[in-house]
Short mmCIF file of C-alpha atoms in Angstrom, two decimals:
data_model
loop_
_atom_site.label_atom_id
_atom_site.label_comp_id
_atom_site.label_asym_id
_atom_site.label_seq_id
_atom_site.Cartn_x
_atom_site.Cartn_y
_atom_site.Cartn_z
CA MET A 165 0.13 -0.29 0.15
CA THR A 166 0.97 3.44 -0.96
CA ASP A 167 -0.65 6.16 0.47
CA ASP A 168 -2.96 6.06 3.90
CA PRO A 169 -5.01 8.69 3.87
CA PRO A 170 -7.94 9.00 6.92
CA PRO A 171 -10.19 6.46 6.90
CA ARG A 172 -12.26 5.82 4.44
CA PRO A 173 -15.62 6.90 3.12
CA VAL A 174 -17.85 3.83 2.70
CA PRO A 175 -21.42 4.80 -0.41
CA THR A 176 -24.92 4.16 0.40
CA LEU A 177 -26.20 2.26 -2.60
CA ALA A 178 -27.72 5.25 -3.52
CA ASP A 179 -23.94 6.89 -3.75
CA LEU A 180 -22.66 3.78 -5.80
CA PHE A 181 -25.21 4.04 -8.12
CA LEU A 182 -25.79 7.26 -8.78
CA THR A 183 -21.98 8.44 -8.73
CA TYR A 184 -21.47 5.26 -11.53
CA GLY A 185 -23.66 7.34 -13.55
CA LYS A 186 -22.34 10.71 -13.26
CA ILE A 187 -19.00 8.04 -14.68
CA GLY A 188 -20.59 6.89 -17.35
CA LEU A 189 -21.21 10.53 -18.02
CA ILE A 190 -18.39 11.97 -18.04
CA GLY A 191 -16.60 9.39 -18.95
CA PHE A 192 -14.25 10.90 -22.04
CA GLY A 193 -12.48 8.55 -23.13
CA GLY A 194 -12.82 5.92 -21.75
CA ILE A 195 -14.86 4.61 -18.44
CA ASN A 196 -11.49 3.96 -16.48
CA ALA A 197 -9.22 6.99 -15.84
CA TRP A 198 -12.50 8.39 -14.83
CA ALA A 199 -13.71 5.87 -12.45
CA ARG A 200 -10.08 6.56 -11.06
CA ARG A 201 -10.68 10.50 -10.13
CA VAL A 202 -14.02 10.20 -9.15
CA LEU A 203 -13.67 6.71 -6.98
CA VAL A 204 -9.85 7.71 -5.81
CA GLU A 205 -9.30 11.41 -5.53
CA GLU A 206 -13.46 12.06 -4.91
CA LYS A 207 -15.11 9.77 -3.62
CA ARG A 208 -11.93 8.45 -1.46
CA TRP A 209 -14.07 5.01 -1.55
CA LEU A 210 -10.35 3.39 -2.73
CA THR A 211 -7.57 3.92 -2.71
CA ASP A 212 -4.48 3.84 -6.62
CA GLN A 213 -3.35 0.72 -5.00
CA GLU A 214 -6.93 -0.98 -4.78
CA TYR A 215 -8.20 0.49 -7.58
CA ALA A 216 -5.07 -0.14 -10.03
CA GLU A 217 -6.42 -4.11 -8.30
CA THR A 218 -9.49 -4.59 -8.98
CA LEU A 219 -8.51 -2.71 -13.34
CA GLY A 220 -6.15 -5.49 -13.09
CA LEU A 221 -8.79 -8.35 -12.58
CA GLY A 222 -11.10 -6.59 -14.44
CA GLN A 223 -8.41 -6.89 -17.69
CA VAL A 224 -7.79 -10.70 -17.56
CA LEU A 225 -11.47 -11.47 -17.42
CA PRO A 226 -12.86 -12.05 -20.16
CA GLY A 227 -15.63 -9.29 -21.28
CA PRO A 228 -14.98 -5.37 -21.10
CA ASN A 229 -12.30 -4.45 -18.55
CA ALA A 230 -15.09 -1.06 -17.23
CA LEU A 231 -17.37 -3.45 -16.68
CA ASN A 232 -15.24 -5.74 -15.19
CA ALA A 233 -14.14 -3.63 -12.44
CA ALA A 234 -17.64 -1.70 -12.17
CA ILE A 235 -19.29 -5.37 -11.40
CA MET A 236 -16.17 -6.08 -8.34
CA VAL A 237 -16.15 -2.48 -6.79
CA GLY A 238 -20.35 -2.57 -7.04
CA ASP A 239 -20.31 -6.48 -5.15
CA ARG A 240 -17.17 -5.08 -1.99
CA PHE A 241 -19.52 -2.45 -1.59
CA HIS A 242 -23.20 -3.92 -1.45
CA GLY A 243 -23.07 -7.01 -2.12
CA THR A 244 -24.74 -7.80 -5.74
CA ALA A 245 -27.06 -4.93 -5.20
CA GLY A 246 -23.99 -3.03 -5.03
CA ALA A 247 -22.68 -5.41 -8.66
CA ILE A 248 -26.57 -4.70 -10.52
CA ALA A 249 -26.58 -1.17 -9.64
CA ALA A 250 -23.29 0.19 -10.35
CA PRO A 251 -22.45 -1.19 -14.05
CA SER A 252 -26.20 -0.16 -14.29
CA ALA A 253 -25.82 3.65 -14.09
CA MET A 254 -22.59 3.09 -16.22
CA PHE A 255 -23.88 1.37 -19.15
CA GLY A 256 -27.71 3.66 -18.76
CA GLY A 257 -27.16 7.45 -18.79
CA PRO A 258 -24.15 6.79 -21.90
CA LEU A 259 -26.79 4.66 -24.15
CA ILE A 260 -29.20 6.91 -23.85
CA LEU A 261 -26.96 9.35 -24.43
CA LEU A 262 -25.78 7.45 -27.71
CA ALA A 263 -29.87 6.57 -28.69
CA GLY A 264 -29.76 11.06 -29.39
CA LEU A 265 -26.55 11.33 -30.91
CA ALA A 266 -27.21 7.84 -33.12
CA MET A 267 -30.99 9.37 -33.95
CA LEU A 268 -29.36 13.52 -34.41
CA TYR A 269 -26.78 11.85 -36.96
CA ASP A 270 -29.32 9.03 -38.94
CA ALA A 271 -31.17 12.92 -39.68
CA TYR A 272 -28.35 15.32 -39.67
CA GLY A 273 -25.41 12.78 -40.51
CA GLU A 274 -21.89 14.84 -39.58
CA LEU A 275 -22.50 18.48 -38.64
CA PRO A 276 -18.85 20.74 -38.88
CA THR A 277 -19.87 21.55 -35.27
CA MET A 278 -19.93 18.91 -33.93
CA ARG A 279 -17.70 17.80 -35.53
CA ALA A 280 -15.24 20.02 -34.97
CA LEU A 281 -15.85 19.82 -30.56
CA LEU A 282 -15.71 17.15 -30.29
CA ALA A 283 -12.04 16.32 -32.07
CA GLY A 284 -11.16 19.32 -29.21
CA VAL A 285 -12.21 17.38 -26.74
CA GLY A 286 -10.91 13.55 -27.69
CA ALA A 287 -7.37 15.77 -27.83
CA ALA A 288 -8.47 16.76 -24.19
CA ALA A 289 -9.43 14.19 -23.56
CA ALA A 290 -7.00 11.44 -25.02
CA GLY A 291 -4.79 14.00 -22.84
CA MET A 292 -6.54 13.69 -19.98
CA VAL A 293 -6.43 9.61 -19.75
CA LEU A 294 -2.22 9.75 -20.46
CA GLY A 295 -1.83 11.71 -17.61
CA THR A 296 -3.28 9.32 -15.36
CA ALA A 297 -0.90 6.61 -16.55
CA ALA A 298 1.58 9.35 -15.22
CA LYS A 299 -0.60 10.21 -11.43
CA MET A 300 -1.58 6.23 -11.15
CA THR A 301 2.05 5.68 -11.93
CA GLU A 302 4.21 8.33 -9.13
CA LYS A 303 1.37 7.39 -6.31
CA LEU A 304 1.74 3.28 -6.73
CA ARG A 305 5.73 4.26 -7.27
CA PRO A 306 6.37 0.90 -8.22
CA PRO A 307 9.62 -1.05 -7.28
CA PRO A 308 11.38 -1.08 -11.12
CA ALA A 309 11.08 -4.32 -11.69
CA LEU A 310 7.18 -3.74 -11.40
CA LEU A 311 7.17 -0.42 -13.51
CA ALA A 312 9.25 -2.19 -16.25
CA VAL A 313 6.54 -4.11 -17.24
CA GLY A 314 4.11 -1.83 -16.84
CA LEU A 315 6.34 0.33 -19.88
CA MET A 316 6.35 -3.20 -21.79
CA ALA A 317 2.16 -3.10 -21.62
CA PHE A 318 2.08 0.67 -22.22
CA ALA A 319 4.84 -0.55 -25.39
CA ALA A 320 3.33 -3.52 -26.78
CA ALA A 321 -0.33 -2.28 -26.55
CA GLY A 322 0.75 1.27 -28.01
CA ILE A 323 2.87 1.64 -29.91
CA LEU A 324 4.03 -1.95 -31.53
CA ARG A 325 0.14 -2.74 -31.22
CA VAL A 326 0.39 -6.03 -29.82
CA PRO A 327 -3.33 -7.91 -28.83
CA LEU A 328 -4.62 -7.09 -25.96
CA PRO A 329 -5.10 -11.15 -25.21
CA LEU A 330 -1.02 -10.97 -26.28
CA THR A 331 -0.55 -9.06 -24.34
CA VAL A 332 -2.40 -9.39 -20.66
CA PHE A 333 -1.80 -12.78 -20.53
CA GLY A 334 2.10 -12.90 -21.67
CA LEU A 335 2.72 -10.16 -19.02
CA ALA A 336 0.94 -11.65 -16.74
CA PRO A 337 3.44 -14.11 -15.31
CA PHE A 338 6.16 -11.45 -15.76
CA GLY A 339 4.51 -8.79 -13.69
CA ILE A 340 3.21 -11.41 -10.96
CA TRP A 341 6.82 -12.92 -11.16
CA ALA A 342 8.33 -8.74 -9.98
CA ALA A 343 5.42 -9.24 -7.16
CA TRP A 344 6.50 -12.25 -5.85
CA ARG A 345 9.85 -10.85 -5.39
CA ALA A 346 9.07 -6.91 -4.04
CA MET A 347 6.72 -8.99 -1.36
CA ARG A 348 9.24 -11.00 -0.44
CA ARG A 349 11.86 -8.23 0.37
CA PRO A 350 9.88 -5.30 1.91
CA MET B 220 -37.01 -6.89 -39.59
CA THR B 221 -37.39 -10.64 -38.60
CA TRP B 222 -36.45 -12.04 -34.66
CA ALA B 223 -33.54 -13.91 -37.32
CA ILE B 224 -31.75 -10.44 -36.79
CA PHE B 225 -32.04 -10.45 -33.44
CA TRP B 226 -30.40 -13.94 -32.63
CA GLN B 227 -27.85 -13.41 -35.01
CA LEU B 228 -26.87 -9.56 -32.81
CA ALA B 229 -27.52 -12.14 -29.74
CA LEU B 230 -24.90 -15.75 -31.13
CA GLY B 231 -22.82 -12.54 -32.27
CA PHE B 232 -21.78 -10.00 -30.12
CA GLY B 233 -22.48 -12.44 -27.01
CA ALA B 234 -19.69 -14.77 -28.91
CA ILE B 235 -17.37 -11.56 -29.41
CA SER B 236 -17.56 -10.97 -25.56
CA LEU B 237 -16.89 -14.29 -24.72
CA VAL B 238 -12.89 -13.28 -26.58
CA SER B 239 -12.51 -9.97 -25.71
CA ILE B 240 -9.63 -9.44 -22.96
CA GLY B 241 -7.79 -7.02 -21.92
CA GLY B 242 -10.77 -4.66 -22.96
CA GLY B 243 -13.84 -4.07 -25.42
CA ILE B 244 -11.81 -2.81 -27.57
CA ALA B 245 -9.66 -5.18 -27.98
CA VAL B 246 -12.36 -7.18 -30.04
CA LEU B 247 -12.58 -4.50 -33.04
CA PRO B 248 -11.11 -6.28 -35.72
CA GLU B 249 -13.52 -9.60 -34.58
CA MET B 250 -16.38 -7.16 -34.46
CA HIS B 251 -15.81 -5.56 -38.33
CA ARG B 252 -15.92 -9.41 -39.61
CA LEU B 253 -19.84 -9.48 -37.63
CA VAL B 254 -20.85 -6.28 -39.24
CA VAL B 255 -19.54 -5.96 -41.84
CA GLU B 256 -18.39 -9.91 -43.95
CA VAL B 257 -20.17 -12.04 -42.10
CA HIS B 258 -23.39 -9.96 -42.70
CA GLY B 259 -22.70 -6.98 -44.44
CA TRP B 260 -24.87 -5.55 -42.45
CA MET B 261 -23.10 -2.10 -43.39
CA ASP B 262 -19.69 -1.13 -45.22
CA SER B 263 -16.45 -0.12 -43.87
CA ALA B 264 -16.40 3.24 -43.79
CA ASP B 265 -19.26 3.38 -41.88
CA PHE B 266 -18.27 1.03 -39.46
CA ALA B 267 -14.89 3.52 -39.15
CA ARG B 268 -17.38 6.93 -38.91
CA ARG B 269 -19.62 5.16 -36.16
CA PHE B 270 -17.34 3.73 -33.86
CA ALA B 271 -15.86 7.10 -34.18
CA LEU B 272 -19.29 8.37 -33.44
CA ALA B 273 -19.07 5.76 -29.90
CA GLN B 274 -15.75 7.16 -29.58
CA ALA B 275 -16.64 10.85 -29.06
CA ALA B 276 -19.17 10.04 -26.98
CA PRO B 277 -18.21 9.44 -23.13
CA GLY B 278 -18.71 6.33 -21.51
CA PRO B 279 -17.55 2.45 -21.90
CA ASN B 280 -15.99 1.65 -25.23
CA VAL B 281 -17.79 -1.37 -25.68
CA LEU B 282 -21.56 0.40 -26.06
CA VAL B 283 -20.22 1.41 -29.83
CA VAL B 284 -21.76 -3.02 -30.53
CA GLY B 285 -25.17 -0.16 -29.38
CA LEU B 286 -24.58 1.64 -32.70
CA PHE B 287 -23.92 -0.88 -34.54
CA GLY B 288 -27.88 -3.11 -33.19
CA TRP B 289 -28.91 0.51 -33.46
CA HIS B 290 -28.21 0.04 -37.69
CA VAL B 291 -29.80 -3.55 -37.65
CA GLY B 292 -32.42 -3.68 -35.85
CA GLY B 293 -33.40 0.69 -34.80
CA VAL B 294 -33.89 0.91 -30.22
CA GLY B 295 -33.66 -3.27 -30.17
CA GLY B 296 -30.88 -3.74 -32.19
CA MET B 297 -29.58 -1.72 -29.18
CA LEU B 298 -30.30 -2.87 -26.69
CA THR B 299 -29.79 -6.74 -27.99
CA ALA B 300 -26.47 -5.72 -28.69
CA VAL B 301 -25.90 -4.23 -25.60
CA LEU B 302 -26.77 -6.75 -23.84
CA ALA B 303 -24.77 -9.50 -25.52
CA MET B 304 -22.20 -7.46 -25.03
CA THR B 305 -21.69 -7.21 -21.47
CA LEU B 306 -23.64 -9.92 -19.62
CA PRO B 307 -22.10 -13.15 -20.14
CA THR B 308 -18.94 -11.44 -18.56
CA SER B 309 -21.35 -9.87 -15.59
CA PHE B 310 -21.79 -13.17 -14.65
CA MET B 311 -18.34 -14.87 -14.58
CA ALA B 312 -16.81 -11.87 -13.05
CA PHE B 313 -19.71 -11.23 -10.73
CA GLY B 314 -18.42 -15.84 -9.96
CA PHE B 315 -15.04 -14.00 -9.80
CA SER B 316 -15.33 -10.85 -8.01
CA ARG B 317 -17.32 -13.84 -4.60
CA LEU B 318 -14.29 -16.34 -5.17
CA ARG B 319 -11.99 -13.44 -4.64
CA ALA B 320 -13.83 -12.52 -1.62
CA ARG B 321 -13.96 -16.13 -0.27
CA LEU B 322 -10.36 -15.94 -0.88
CA ALA B 323 -8.93 -12.27 -0.16
CA GLY B 324 -5.95 -12.48 2.37
CA ARG B 325 -4.33 -15.31 0.48
CA MET B 326 -1.27 -14.79 0.03
CA TRP B 327 -0.32 -16.01 -3.89
CA LEU B 328 -3.71 -13.79 -4.85
CA LYS B 329 -2.89 -10.50 -2.95
CA THR B 330 0.51 -11.53 -5.38
CA ILE B 331 -1.22 -11.76 -8.76
CA GLU B 332 -3.96 -8.79 -7.83
CA ARG B 333 -0.06 -6.83 -7.77
CA GLY B 334 1.84 -7.96 -10.05
CA LEU B 335 -1.47 -7.14 -12.28
CA VAL B 336 -1.39 -3.46 -11.69
CA PRO B 337 1.11 -2.61 -14.15
CA ILE B 338 -0.41 -4.41 -16.19
CA ALA B 339 -3.60 -1.54 -16.00
CA VAL B 340 -1.96 1.63 -14.97
CA GLY B 341 0.58 0.66 -19.03
CA LEU B 342 -2.78 -0.06 -20.45
CA ILE B 343 -4.18 2.95 -19.63
CA ALA B 344 -1.44 5.10 -21.04
CA ALA B 345 -1.51 3.00 -23.87
CA SER B 346 -4.96 3.80 -24.91
CA GLY B 347 -4.54 7.56 -24.39
CA LEU B 348 -1.40 6.89 -26.49
CA ILE B 349 -3.73 5.90 -29.58
CA LEU B 350 -6.74 8.30 -29.17
CA ALA B 351 -3.99 10.86 -29.12
CA ARG B 352 -3.04 9.71 -32.33
CA GLY B 353 -6.73 9.39 -33.72
CA THR B 354 -6.61 12.64 -32.73
CA ALA B 355 -3.87 14.64 -33.76
CA SER B 356 -4.05 15.92 -37.07
CA GLY B 357 -1.94 19.53 -36.59
CA TRP B 358 0.08 20.88 -34.23
CA ILE B 359 -3.29 22.35 -32.48
CA PRO B 360 -4.34 19.03 -31.01
CA VAL B 361 -1.51 17.90 -29.95
CA ALA B 362 -0.63 20.84 -28.29
CA VAL B 363 -3.95 20.39 -26.33
CA THR B 364 -2.83 16.88 -24.92
CA ALA B 365 0.50 17.48 -24.34
CA ALA B 366 -1.53 20.66 -21.66
CA SER B 367 -3.94 18.33 -20.49
CA THR B 368 -1.54 15.06 -19.42
CA LEU B 369 0.85 17.94 -17.74
CA PHE B 370 -2.91 18.66 -16.22
CA VAL B 371 -4.08 16.12 -15.20
CA TRP B 372 -1.01 14.51 -14.47
CA ARG B 373 0.07 17.28 -11.95
CA THR B 374 -2.42 19.65 -10.28
CA ASP B 375 -6.12 18.03 -8.22
CA TYR B 376 -8.78 19.84 -10.40
CA SER B 377 -11.35 17.86 -12.51
CA PRO B 378 -10.23 17.07 -15.88
CA LEU B 379 -13.79 18.02 -16.75
CA TRP B 380 -11.87 21.90 -17.25
CA VAL B 381 -9.37 20.41 -19.79
CA LEU B 382 -12.39 18.90 -21.76
CA GLY B 383 -14.57 22.58 -21.58
CA ALA B 384 -10.80 24.32 -22.74
CA GLY B 385 -10.80 20.90 -24.98
CA ALA B 386 -14.11 21.93 -26.64
CA VAL B 387 -13.39 25.74 -27.35
CA VAL B 388 -10.35 24.91 -28.53
CA GLY B 389 -11.59 22.93 -30.99
CA LEU B 390 -14.70 24.39 -32.35
CA LEU B 391 -12.39 27.82 -32.71
CA LEU B 392 -9.46 26.39 -34.57
CA LEU B 393 -10.35 22.64 -36.47
#
């Protein structure tokens, strides 16, 4: 564990639902960076380490990783009800929005103003995602071997475009080995 | 419109969801095969446009299947595709979550969890880079991305500020 702030609040079921609804609706560029921002920084329900562990497990399981993580976070705080509330809020809002966008798209095609606006938002969202990765790395302070595994994951998926299942399962043994070594020598 | 199309959506995306490891976007080529090559529901250009629309909207990336479903069968198609893509693996994730709670504190599980952390962070960084590359159509978007990276990394202000700023820059300059 890297940080140990004062006792962390536990969300009610309604909190969980509303918060995941918010994460879904502001989740430009993908959910994960925003889920970390809201769950770790704003709400303090999870530490950086806990969030990253949950997301890591979400990535080795089949299915969308943000969804898997939402199910695990929901279950952790409110069992079955939480595991249903968190992901349905996360999907519900954006789905309604997307239905609206699809209708607009069918009716008008691509509007130049909309395109320009979304291009700007997209560039900013990309920076949001990159900045989150930098922030997480800084907060987690991984030992060199784990840092190397992270950089390899970044290079494999982001630069070399190795298929994700191969990246995840190819690097997992190295990550686990590095974690095992780090835990033996505290 | 027949029921057959809903079956095709459900079976097609349900099967794809089971092999989507590492993220929904990992299976984009499989989706292209299903939607464009096998069923001919749309052409490649339309596929790319819908993908771009879903990427630009907030929410889980995997919701792009909703747009494909919408194109094929309206609201019913959208819901069918999204549920097929999310429900089967959700049960697995839930089962795993229960198992994890029961095994909490075991040393080997902790080791595995910690070992997966750098991969999770590395893949976030990779998705940021891929997004950045997709929007980098000149020096202005690149500057927006760089400024936004620094802002989110070095400050604790809400990233919504940079999205707003990005929207303004987009409207004025792009």
